[in-house]
Amino acid sequence: MKIINIIFQIAILYAFSFVGEVLHDVFNLPIPGSIIGMLLLLGGLSLKIIPLRFIEAGAGYLLKILSLLFIPAMIGIMNYPALISIKGAMLIVITIISTMITMGASGMMSQFLEKRIQKRKEKDKCSKHYSQSL
Amino acid sequence: MQQTLFAIIVILLTITAYILMTRLYVRFSFPLLLPVLTTTIILIVLLSIFHISYSSYMIGGQWIHSLLGPAVVALAYPLYKQRHIVVSYWFPIISGVFVGLITGMTSVLLFARVLGIDQTLILSMLPKSLTTPVALQVSEVLGGIPPMTTVFVMIAGFTGAILGPAFMKRLRINSSLGKGIAFGSASHALGTAKSAEYGEFTLSMSSVSMTLSAILGSIIGPIVAWMFTI
């Protein structure tokens, strides 16, 4: 019963992804179909059009096995044996370094701003002045 | 009939290998044993031994692959559950994602230019930190080679999932919010899958920033590429 429920809920999620895909094609949007589907579902949940229990089990399950879903795409690397060369190694190194830079920059930036907001909130609590933060 | 049987075997093989590798990872929890990585290597080795091409593998593999779309949709679930926190921290989230996108794309351009990599390859590398379906489309729009982009996207994902935790510790990125945003904006869904190990809040921060990266990235990508080609 539980399995049938999960499969049914995944089918609902699939439908959202499909509608997103159609909207993407029809309106020639730069945002990919699955992301449009996600925004639609988010809107549906927020406006209480779609009850959370309709997708909860299916979404939870898909997110639990998320890394499995990448494997077929990953195996595609086998079509690029050229990556095992000096030039390929250079490209891989650039990608790795650039990813680390991205990680460091976005992580530090958001953490810095988060701490500033928290400090401001504490100050607000102490002085009981209600200023418009942000 | 034979093809259906083959597809079923491939699917079962992939899932079995993944389950075994997950057990191994849980047992030793060594970063390089990340199940996606080990399973991929095992399958590539098996396919090469039996002379099975990637396109034949995909007869079965596409069924697993096709679940990526609904999985991206499923990210609405953690987002919805954490919506109040997301709204109250919208500024650090947007800033982190934006800074990540700009540094990620410009660093690729600079390194690649210095090392003399050709234009089409640079353009294929630009969207590496976006989630696969988005990166493919951005690469196509920019004039890159989409299958090549998949490879870079995967490398970016692994870098974050494997090297990320130690690297962030070094940089003292220790808040759940900071970690989640770093994972999501540098390593898209692979980073997001890894971020689940840090709890639901980090997971939803990571999925928020992955989603925002995808949306903003599909707009910023062409602008960055255009600025550097003049």
PDB file of N, CA and C in Angstrom, chain B residues 19-108:
ATOM      1  N   ILE B  19      23.013   0.212  -3.888  1.00  0.00           N
ATOM      2  CA  ILE B  19      22.682  -0.187  -2.513  1.00  0.00           C
ATOM      3  C   ILE B  19      23.932  -0.720  -1.801  1.00  0.00           C
ATOM      4  N   LEU B  20      24.683  -1.565  -2.501  1.00  0.00           N
ATOM      5  CA  LEU B  20      25.895  -2.119  -1.889  1.00  0.00           C
ATOM      6  C   LEU B  20      26.888  -1.018  -1.541  1.00  0.00           C
ATOM      7  N   MET B  21      27.065  -0.080  -2.485  1.00  0.00           N
ATOM      8  CA  MET B  21      28.032   1.000  -2.268  1.00  0.00           C
ATOM      9  C   MET B  21      27.579   1.935  -1.154  1.00  0.00           C
ATOM     10  N   THR B  22      26.259   2.113  -1.024  1.00  0.00           N
ATOM     11  CA  THR B  22      25.744   2.946   0.068  1.00  0.00           C
ATOM     12  C   THR B  22      26.064   2.300   1.407  1.00  0.00           C
ATOM     13  N   ARG B  23      25.897   0.961   1.462  1.00  0.00           N
ATOM     14  CA  ARG B  23      26.226   0.233   2.701  1.00  0.00           C
ATOM     15  C   ARG B  23      27.688   0.424   3.056  1.00  0.00           C
ATOM     16  N   LEU B  24      28.533   0.305   2.025  1.00  0.00           N
ATOM     17  CA  LEU B  24      29.971   0.458   2.228  1.00  0.00           C
ATOM     18  C   LEU B  24      30.285   1.849   2.779  1.00  0.00           C
ATOM     19  N   TYR B  25      29.623   2.839   2.207  1.00  0.00           N
ATOM     20  CA  TYR B  25      29.861   4.236   2.603  1.00  0.00           C
ATOM     21  C   TYR B  25      29.405   4.471   4.041  1.00  0.00           C
ATOM     22  N   VAL B  26      28.235   3.924   4.383  1.00  0.00           N
ATOM     23  CA  VAL B  26      27.713   4.087   5.741  1.00  0.00           C
ATOM     24  C   VAL B  26      28.670   3.442   6.739  1.00  0.00           C
ATOM     25  N   ARG B  27      29.226   2.305   6.351  1.00  0.00           N
ATOM     26  CA  ARG B  27      30.131   1.571   7.228  1.00  0.00           C
ATOM     27  C   ARG B  27      31.413   2.356   7.495  1.00  0.00           C
ATOM     28  N   PHE B  28      32.032   2.887   6.423  1.00  0.00           N
ATOM     29  CA  PHE B  28      33.340   3.517   6.597  1.00  0.00           C
ATOM     30  C   PHE B  28      33.301   5.036   6.554  1.00  0.00           C
ATOM     31  N   SER B  29      32.248   5.570   5.987  1.00  0.00           N
ATOM     32  CA  SER B  29      32.044   7.007   5.774  1.00  0.00           C
ATOM     33  C   SER B  29      33.319   7.778   5.417  1.00  0.00           C
ATOM     34  N   PHE B  30      34.033   7.226   4.435  1.00  0.00           N
ATOM     35  CA  PHE B  30      35.227   7.866   3.902  1.00  0.00           C
ATOM     36  C   PHE B  30      34.809   8.654   2.666  1.00  0.00           C
ATOM     37  N   PRO B  31      35.190   9.950   2.565  1.00  0.00           N
ATOM     38  CA  PRO B  31      34.643  10.797   1.490  1.00  0.00           C
ATOM     39  C   PRO B  31      34.765  10.226   0.088  1.00  0.00           C
ATOM     40  N   LEU B  32      35.893   9.549  -0.216  1.00  0.00           N
ATOM     41  CA  LEU B  32      36.070   9.046  -1.581  1.00  0.00           C
ATOM     42  C   LEU B  32      35.174   7.852  -1.888  1.00  0.00           C
ATOM     43  N   LEU B  33      34.537   7.298  -0.872  1.00  0.00           N
ATOM     44  CA  LEU B  33      33.632   6.165  -1.096  1.00  0.00           C
ATOM     45  C   LEU B  33      32.207   6.623  -1.395  1.00  0.00           C
ATOM     46  N   LEU B  34      32.033   7.889  -1.662  1.00  0.00           N
ATOM     47  CA  LEU B  34      30.704   8.420  -1.975  1.00  0.00           C
ATOM     48  C   LEU B  34      30.000   7.500  -2.983  1.00  0.00           C
ATOM     49  N   PRO B  35      28.791   7.003  -2.636  1.00  0.00           N
ATOM     50  CA  PRO B  35      28.150   5.991  -3.475  1.00  0.00           C
ATOM     51  C   PRO B  35      28.021   6.350  -4.961  1.00  0.00           C
ATOM     52  N   VAL B  36      27.718   7.611  -5.287  1.00  0.00           N
ATOM     53  CA  VAL B  36      27.595   7.962  -6.712  1.00  0.00           C
ATOM     54  C   VAL B  36      28.897   7.695  -7.443  1.00  0.00           C
ATOM     55  N   LEU B  37      29.997   8.048  -6.801  1.00  0.00           N
ATOM     56  CA  LEU B  37      31.307   7.898  -7.432  1.00  0.00           C
ATOM     57  C   LEU B  37      31.667   6.427  -7.609  1.00  0.00           C
ATOM     58  N   THR B  38      31.572   5.661  -6.516  1.00  0.00           N
ATOM     59  CA  THR B  38      31.971   4.257  -6.588  1.00  0.00           C
ATOM     60  C   THR B  38      31.061   3.473  -7.542  1.00  0.00           C
ATOM     61  N   THR B  39      29.746   3.721  -7.454  1.00  0.00           N
ATOM     62  CA  THR B  39      28.820   3.004  -8.339  1.00  0.00           C
ATOM     63  C   THR B  39      29.135   3.317  -9.797  1.00  0.00           C
ATOM     64  N   THR B  40      29.384   4.604 -10.102  1.00  0.00           N
ATOM     65  CA  THR B  40      29.691   4.987 -11.476  1.00  0.00           C
ATOM     66  C   THR B  40      30.933   4.254 -11.973  1.00  0.00           C
ATOM     67  N   ILE B  41      31.976   4.241 -11.145  1.00  0.00           N
ATOM     68  CA  ILE B  41      33.219   3.583 -11.565  1.00  0.00           C
ATOM     69  C   ILE B  41      32.977   2.101 -11.812  1.00  0.00           C
ATOM     70  N   ILE B  42      32.285   1.443 -10.882  1.00  0.00           N
ATOM     71  CA  ILE B  42      32.021   0.005 -11.041  1.00  0.00           C
ATOM     72  C   ILE B  42      31.267  -0.252 -12.348  1.00  0.00           C
ATOM     73  N   LEU B  43      30.231   0.568 -12.604  1.00  0.00           N
ATOM     74  CA  LEU B  43      29.426   0.341 -13.812  1.00  0.00           C
ATOM     75  C   LEU B  43      30.238   0.609 -15.077  1.00  0.00           C
ATOM     76  N   ILE B  44      31.063   1.659 -15.067  1.00  0.00           N
ATOM     77  CA  ILE B  44      31.878   1.938 -16.256  1.00  0.00           C
ATOM     78  C   ILE B  44      32.825   0.768 -16.509  1.00  0.00           C
ATOM     79  N   VAL B  45      33.422   0.251 -15.445  1.00  0.00           N
ATOM     80  CA  VAL B  45      34.330  -0.898 -15.597  1.00  0.00           C
ATOM     81  C   VAL B  45      33.569  -2.098 -16.167  1.00  0.00           C
ATOM     82  N   LEU B  46      32.397  -2.387 -15.586  1.00  0.00           N
ATOM     83  CA  LEU B  46      31.601  -3.528 -16.071  1.00  0.00           C
ATOM     84  C   LEU B  46      31.220  -3.360 -17.542  1.00  0.00           C
ATOM     85  N   LEU B  47      30.754  -2.153 -17.894  1.00  0.00           N
ATOM     86  CA  LEU B  47      30.337  -1.905 -19.280  1.00  0.00           C
ATOM     87  C   LEU B  47      31.520  -2.085 -20.234  1.00  0.00           C
ATOM     88  N   SER B  48      32.699  -1.619 -19.804  1.00  0.00           N
ATOM     89  CA  SER B  48      33.872  -1.749 -20.679  1.00  0.00           C
ATOM     90  C   SER B  48      34.264  -3.217 -20.836  1.00  0.00           C
ATOM     91  N   ILE B  49      34.196  -3.969 -19.734  1.00  0.00           N
ATOM     92  CA  ILE B  49      34.577  -5.391 -19.800  1.00  0.00           C
ATOM     93  C   ILE B  49      33.669  -6.130 -20.788  1.00  0.00           C
ATOM     94  N   PHE B  50      32.362  -5.856 -20.703  1.00  0.00           N
ATOM     95  CA  PHE B  50      31.419  -6.584 -21.564  1.00  0.00           C
ATOM     96  C   PHE B  50      31.151  -5.878 -22.896  1.00  0.00           C
ATOM     97  N   HIS B  51      31.945  -4.859 -23.206  1.00  0.00           N
ATOM     98  CA  HIS B  51      31.805  -4.113 -24.460  1.00  0.00           C
ATOM     99  C   HIS B  51      30.389  -3.614 -24.694  1.00  0.00           C
ATOM    100  N   ILE B  52      29.804  -3.036 -23.672  1.00  0.00           N
ATOM    101  CA  ILE B  52      28.461  -2.456 -23.828  1.00  0.00           C
ATOM    102  C   ILE B  52      28.647  -0.952 -23.954  1.00  0.00           C
ATOM    103  N   SER B  53      28.042  -0.356 -24.987  1.00  0.00           N
ATOM    104  CA  SER B  53      28.226   1.081 -25.193  1.00  0.00           C
ATOM    105  C   SER B  53      27.305   1.861 -24.254  1.00  0.00           C
ATOM    106  N   TYR B  54      27.605   3.136 -24.112  1.00  0.00           N
ATOM    107  CA  TYR B  54      26.793   3.990 -23.241  1.00  0.00           C
ATOM    108  C   TYR B  54      25.356   4.060 -23.729  1.00  0.00           C
ATOM    109  N   SER B  55      25.184   4.143 -25.059  1.00  0.00           N
ATOM    110  CA  SER B  55      23.806   4.250 -25.561  1.00  0.00           C
ATOM    111  C   SER B  55      23.014   2.964 -25.294  1.00  0.00           C
ATOM    112  N   SER B  56      23.679   1.812 -25.312  1.00  0.00           N
ATOM    113  CA  SER B  56      22.945   0.586 -24.952  1.00  0.00           C
ATOM    114  C   SER B  56      22.612   0.603 -23.470  1.00  0.00           C
ATOM    115  N   TYR B  57      23.558   1.052 -22.650  1.00  0.00           N
ATOM    116  CA  TYR B  57      23.281   1.136 -21.211  1.00  0.00           C
ATOM    117  C   TYR B  57      22.059   2.003 -20.958  1.00  0.00           C
ATOM    118  N   MET B  58      21.962   3.093 -21.717  1.00  0.00           N
ATOM    119  CA  MET B  58      20.875   4.048 -21.490  1.00  0.00           C
ATOM    120  C   MET B  58      19.497   3.496 -21.843  1.00  0.00           C
ATOM    121  N   ILE B  59      19.421   2.368 -22.577  1.00  0.00           N
ATOM    122  CA  ILE B  59      18.116   1.745 -22.836  1.00  0.00           C
ATOM    123  C   ILE B  59      17.439   1.485 -21.488  1.00  0.00           C
ATOM    124  N   GLY B  60      18.223   1.021 -20.525  1.00  0.00           N
ATOM    125  CA  GLY B  60      17.683   0.842 -19.181  1.00  0.00           C
ATOM    126  C   GLY B  60      17.899   2.084 -18.337  1.00  0.00           C
ATOM    127  N   GLY B  61      19.092   2.683 -18.498  1.00  0.00           N
ATOM    128  CA  GLY B  61      19.480   3.817 -17.661  1.00  0.00           C
ATOM    129  C   GLY B  61      18.544   5.007 -17.756  1.00  0.00           C
ATOM    130  N   GLN B  62      17.928   5.182 -18.942  1.00  0.00           N
ATOM    131  CA  GLN B  62      17.053   6.350 -19.123  1.00  0.00           C
ATOM    132  C   GLN B  62      15.867   6.346 -18.156  1.00  0.00           C
ATOM    133  N   TRP B  63      15.464   5.119 -17.711  1.00  0.00           N
ATOM    134  CA  TRP B  63      14.325   5.052 -16.778  1.00  0.00           C
ATOM    135  C   TRP B  63      14.695   5.669 -15.456  1.00  0.00           C
ATOM    136  N   ILE B  64      15.916   5.430 -15.011  1.00  0.00           N
ATOM    137  CA  ILE B  64      16.375   6.043 -13.766  1.00  0.00           C
ATOM    138  C   ILE B  64      16.590   7.537 -14.015  1.00  0.00           C
ATOM    139  N   HIS B  65      17.206   7.833 -15.169  1.00  0.00           N
ATOM    140  CA  HIS B  65      17.515   9.224 -15.517  1.00  0.00           C
ATOM    141  C   HIS B  65      16.248  10.079 -15.584  1.00  0.00           C
ATOM    142  N   SER B  66      15.158   9.483 -16.091  1.00  0.00           N
ATOM    143  CA  SER B  66      13.928  10.266 -16.290  1.00  0.00           C
ATOM    144  C   SER B  66      13.291  10.681 -14.957  1.00  0.00           C
ATOM    145  N   LEU B  67      13.749  10.080 -13.844  1.00  0.00           N
ATOM    146  CA  LEU B  67      13.209  10.484 -12.548  1.00  0.00           C
ATOM    147  C   LEU B  67      13.844  11.782 -12.046  1.00  0.00           C
ATOM    148  N   LEU B  68      14.879  12.271 -12.755  1.00  0.00           N
ATOM    149  CA  LEU B  68      15.526  13.519 -12.329  1.00  0.00           C
ATOM    150  C   LEU B  68      14.567  14.704 -12.389  1.00  0.00           C
ATOM    151  N   GLY B  69      13.733  14.735 -13.431  1.00  0.00           N
ATOM    152  CA  GLY B  69      12.746  15.818 -13.560  1.00  0.00           C
ATOM    153  C   GLY B  69      11.832  15.900 -12.342  1.00  0.00           C
ATOM    154  N   PRO B  70      11.081  14.801 -12.029  1.00  0.00           N
ATOM    155  CA  PRO B  70      10.254  14.827 -10.823  1.00  0.00           C
ATOM    156  C   PRO B  70      11.061  15.079  -9.551  1.00  0.00           C
ATOM    157  N   ALA B  71      12.324  14.640  -9.517  1.00  0.00           N
ATOM    158  CA  ALA B  71      13.138  14.876  -8.315  1.00  0.00           C
ATOM    159  C   ALA B  71      13.400  16.365  -8.120  1.00  0.00           C
ATOM    160  N   VAL B  72      13.618  17.076  -9.240  1.00  0.00           N
ATOM    161  CA  VAL B  72      13.805  18.532  -9.135  1.00  0.00           C
ATOM    162  C   VAL B  72      12.506  19.167  -8.628  1.00  0.00           C
ATOM    163  N   VAL B  73      11.366  18.683  -9.155  1.00  0.00           N
ATOM    164  CA  VAL B  73      10.065  19.179  -8.688  1.00  0.00           C
ATOM    165  C   VAL B  73       9.905  18.908  -7.187  1.00  0.00           C
ATOM    166  N   ALA B  74      10.379  17.729  -6.749  1.00  0.00           N
ATOM    167  CA  ALA B  74      10.242  17.335  -5.342  1.00  0.00           C
ATOM    168  C   ALA B  74      10.955  18.289  -4.398  1.00  0.00           C
ATOM    169  N   LEU B  75      11.921  19.066  -4.914  1.00  0.00           N
ATOM    170  CA  LEU B  75      12.640  20.020  -4.061  1.00  0.00           C
ATOM    171  C   LEU B  75      11.713  21.090  -3.502  1.00  0.00           C
ATOM    172  N   ALA B  76      10.531  21.214  -4.115  1.00  0.00           N
ATOM    173  CA  ALA B  76       9.559  22.170  -3.578  1.00  0.00           C
ATOM    174  C   ALA B  76       9.143  21.786  -2.162  1.00  0.00           C
ATOM    175  N   TYR B  77       9.231  20.496  -1.850  1.00  0.00           N
ATOM    176  CA  TYR B  77       8.786  20.003  -0.543  1.00  0.00           C
ATOM    177  C   TYR B  77       9.636  20.530   0.623  1.00  0.00           C
ATOM    178  N   PRO B  78      10.988  20.322   0.621  1.00  0.00           N
ATOM    179  CA  PRO B  78      11.766  20.942   1.698  1.00  0.00           C
ATOM    180  C   PRO B  78      11.683  22.467   1.685  1.00  0.00           C
ATOM    181  N   LEU B  79      11.603  23.035   0.474  1.00  0.00           N
ATOM    182  CA  LEU B  79      11.492  24.500   0.367  1.00  0.00           C
ATOM    183  C   LEU B  79      10.238  24.999   1.068  1.00  0.00           C
ATOM    184  N   TYR B  80       9.127  24.294   0.812  1.00  0.00           N
ATOM    185  CA  TYR B  80       7.846  24.706   1.403  1.00  0.00           C
ATOM    186  C   TYR B  80       7.892  24.562   2.911  1.00  0.00           C
ATOM    187  N   LYS B  81       8.473  23.441   3.363  1.00  0.00           N
ATOM    188  CA  LYS B  81       8.507  23.208   4.803  1.00  0.00           C
ATOM    189  C   LYS B  81       9.351  24.249   5.532  1.00  0.00           C
ATOM    190  N   GLN B  82      10.365  24.794   4.856  1.00  0.00           N
ATOM    191  CA  GLN B  82      11.252  25.751   5.512  1.00  0.00           C
ATOM    192  C   GLN B  82      10.963  27.175   5.055  1.00  0.00           C
ATOM    193  N   ARG B  83       9.786  27.404   4.495  1.00  0.00           N
ATOM    194  CA  ARG B  83       9.534  28.691   3.831  1.00  0.00           C
ATOM    195  C   ARG B  83       9.717  29.898   4.743  1.00  0.00           C
ATOM    196  N   HIS B  84       9.361  29.753   6.034  1.00  0.00           N
ATOM    197  CA  HIS B  84       9.469  30.923   6.925  1.00  0.00           C
ATOM    198  C   HIS B  84      10.923  31.349   7.108  1.00  0.00           C
ATOM    199  N   ILE B  85      11.791  30.338   7.280  1.00  0.00           N
ATOM    200  CA  ILE B  85      13.210  30.656   7.435  1.00  0.00           C
ATOM    201  C   ILE B  85      13.778  31.229   6.141  1.00  0.00           C
ATOM    202  N   VAL B  86      13.346  30.640   5.017  1.00  0.00           N
ATOM    203  CA  VAL B  86      13.824  31.127   3.730  1.00  0.00           C
ATOM    204  C   VAL B  86      13.460  32.599   3.555  1.00  0.00           C
ATOM    205  N   VAL B  87      12.227  32.947   3.921  1.00  0.00           N
ATOM    206  CA  VAL B  87      11.790  34.336   3.759  1.00  0.00           C
ATOM    207  C   VAL B  87      12.587  35.249   4.678  1.00  0.00           C
ATOM    208  N   SER B  88      12.832  34.810   5.925  1.00  0.00           N
ATOM    209  CA  SER B  88      13.501  35.722   6.843  1.00  0.00           C
ATOM    210  C   SER B  88      14.993  35.871   6.526  1.00  0.00           C
ATOM    211  N   TYR B  89      15.575  34.884   5.815  1.00  0.00           N
ATOM    212  CA  TYR B  89      16.987  35.013   5.451  1.00  0.00           C
ATOM    213  C   TYR B  89      17.177  35.253   3.961  1.00  0.00           C
ATOM    214  N   TRP B  90      16.202  35.860   3.318  1.00  0.00           N
ATOM    215  CA  TRP B  90      16.294  35.993   1.856  1.00  0.00           C
ATOM    216  C   TRP B  90      17.540  36.755   1.428  1.00  0.00           C
ATOM    217  N   PHE B  91      17.970  37.724   2.225  1.00  0.00           N
ATOM    218  CA  PHE B  91      19.106  38.545   1.794  1.00  0.00           C
ATOM    219  C   PHE B  91      20.427  37.773   1.763  1.00  0.00           C
ATOM    220  N   PRO B  92      20.811  37.094   2.881  1.00  0.00           N
ATOM    221  CA  PRO B  92      22.031  36.285   2.799  1.00  0.00           C
ATOM    222  C   PRO B  92      21.952  35.203   1.725  1.00  0.00           C
ATOM    223  N   ILE B  93      20.768  34.638   1.522  1.00  0.00           N
ATOM    224  CA  ILE B  93      20.642  33.570   0.525  1.00  0.00           C
ATOM    225  C   ILE B  93      20.915  34.114  -0.878  1.00  0.00           C
ATOM    226  N   ILE B  94      20.195  35.178  -1.241  1.00  0.00           N
ATOM    227  CA  ILE B  94      20.361  35.741  -2.588  1.00  0.00           C
ATOM    228  C   ILE B  94      21.792  36.222  -2.797  1.00  0.00           C
ATOM    229  N   SER B  95      22.355  36.898  -1.785  1.00  0.00           N
ATOM    230  CA  SER B  95      23.720  37.421  -1.952  1.00  0.00           C
ATOM    231  C   SER B  95      24.709  36.287  -2.136  1.00  0.00           C
ATOM    232  N   GLY B  96      24.579  35.231  -1.299  1.00  0.00           N
ATOM    233  CA  GLY B  96      25.494  34.108  -1.402  1.00  0.00           C
ATOM    234  C   GLY B  96      25.432  33.469  -2.775  1.00  0.00           C
ATOM    235  N   VAL B  97      24.218  33.239  -3.258  1.00  0.00           N
ATOM    236  CA  VAL B  97      24.044  32.606  -4.562  1.00  0.00           C
ATOM    237  C   VAL B  97      24.618  33.478  -5.679  1.00  0.00           C
ATOM    238  N   PHE B  98      24.370  34.765  -5.590  1.00  0.00           N
ATOM    239  CA  PHE B  98      24.834  35.688  -6.624  1.00  0.00           C
ATOM    240  C   PHE B  98      26.364  35.732  -6.669  1.00  0.00           C
ATOM    241  N   VAL B  99      26.964  35.890  -5.489  1.00  0.00           N
ATOM    242  CA  VAL B  99      28.430  35.916  -5.410  1.00  0.00           C
ATOM    243  C   VAL B  99      29.004  34.604  -5.942  1.00  0.00           C
ATOM    244  N   GLY B 100      28.357  33.475  -5.585  1.00  0.00           N
ATOM    245  CA  GLY B 100      28.812  32.180  -6.064  1.00  0.00           C
ATOM    246  C   GLY B 100      28.775  32.095  -7.576  1.00  0.00           C
ATOM    247  N   LEU B 101      27.690  32.546  -8.180  1.00  0.00           N
ATOM    248  CA  LEU B 101      27.554  32.484  -9.631  1.00  0.00           C
ATOM    249  C   LEU B 101      28.631  33.308 -10.325  1.00  0.00           C
ATOM    250  N   ILE B 102      28.813  34.535  -9.845  1.00  0.00           N
ATOM    251  CA  ILE B 102      29.777  35.431 -10.483  1.00  0.00           C
ATOM    252  C   ILE B 102      31.201  34.895 -10.330  1.00  0.00           C
ATOM    253  N   THR B 103      31.586  34.509  -9.090  1.00  0.00           N
ATOM    254  CA  THR B 103      32.954  34.018  -8.897  1.00  0.00           C
ATOM    255  C   THR B 103      33.169  32.723  -9.678  1.00  0.00           C
ATOM    256  N   GLY B 104      32.160  31.841  -9.668  1.00  0.00           N
ATOM    257  CA  GLY B 104      32.292  30.573 -10.376  1.00  0.00           C
ATOM    258  C   GLY B 104      32.531  30.776 -11.858  1.00  0.00           C
ATOM    259  N   MET B 105      31.716  31.627 -12.471  1.00  0.00           N
ATOM    260  CA  MET B 105      31.824  31.795 -13.916  1.00  0.00           C
ATOM    261  C   MET B 105      33.063  32.583 -14.310  1.00  0.00           C
ATOM    262  N   THR B 106      33.363  33.667 -13.582  1.00  0.00           N
ATOM    263  CA  THR B 106      34.528  34.460 -13.969  1.00  0.00           C
ATOM    264  C   THR B 106      35.828  33.695 -13.728  1.00  0.00           C
ATOM    265  N   SER B 107      35.864  32.856 -12.642  1.00  0.00           N
ATOM    266  CA  SER B 107      37.113  32.122 -12.407  1.00  0.00           C
ATOM    267  C   SER B 107      37.366  31.124 -13.537  1.00  0.00           C
ATOM    268  N   VAL B 108      36.306  30.466 -14.017  1.00  0.00           N
ATOM    269  CA  VAL B 108      36.476  29.552 -15.153  1.00  0.00           C
ATOM    270  C   VAL B 108      37.036  30.315 -16.347  1.00  0.00           C
TER     271      VAL B 108
END
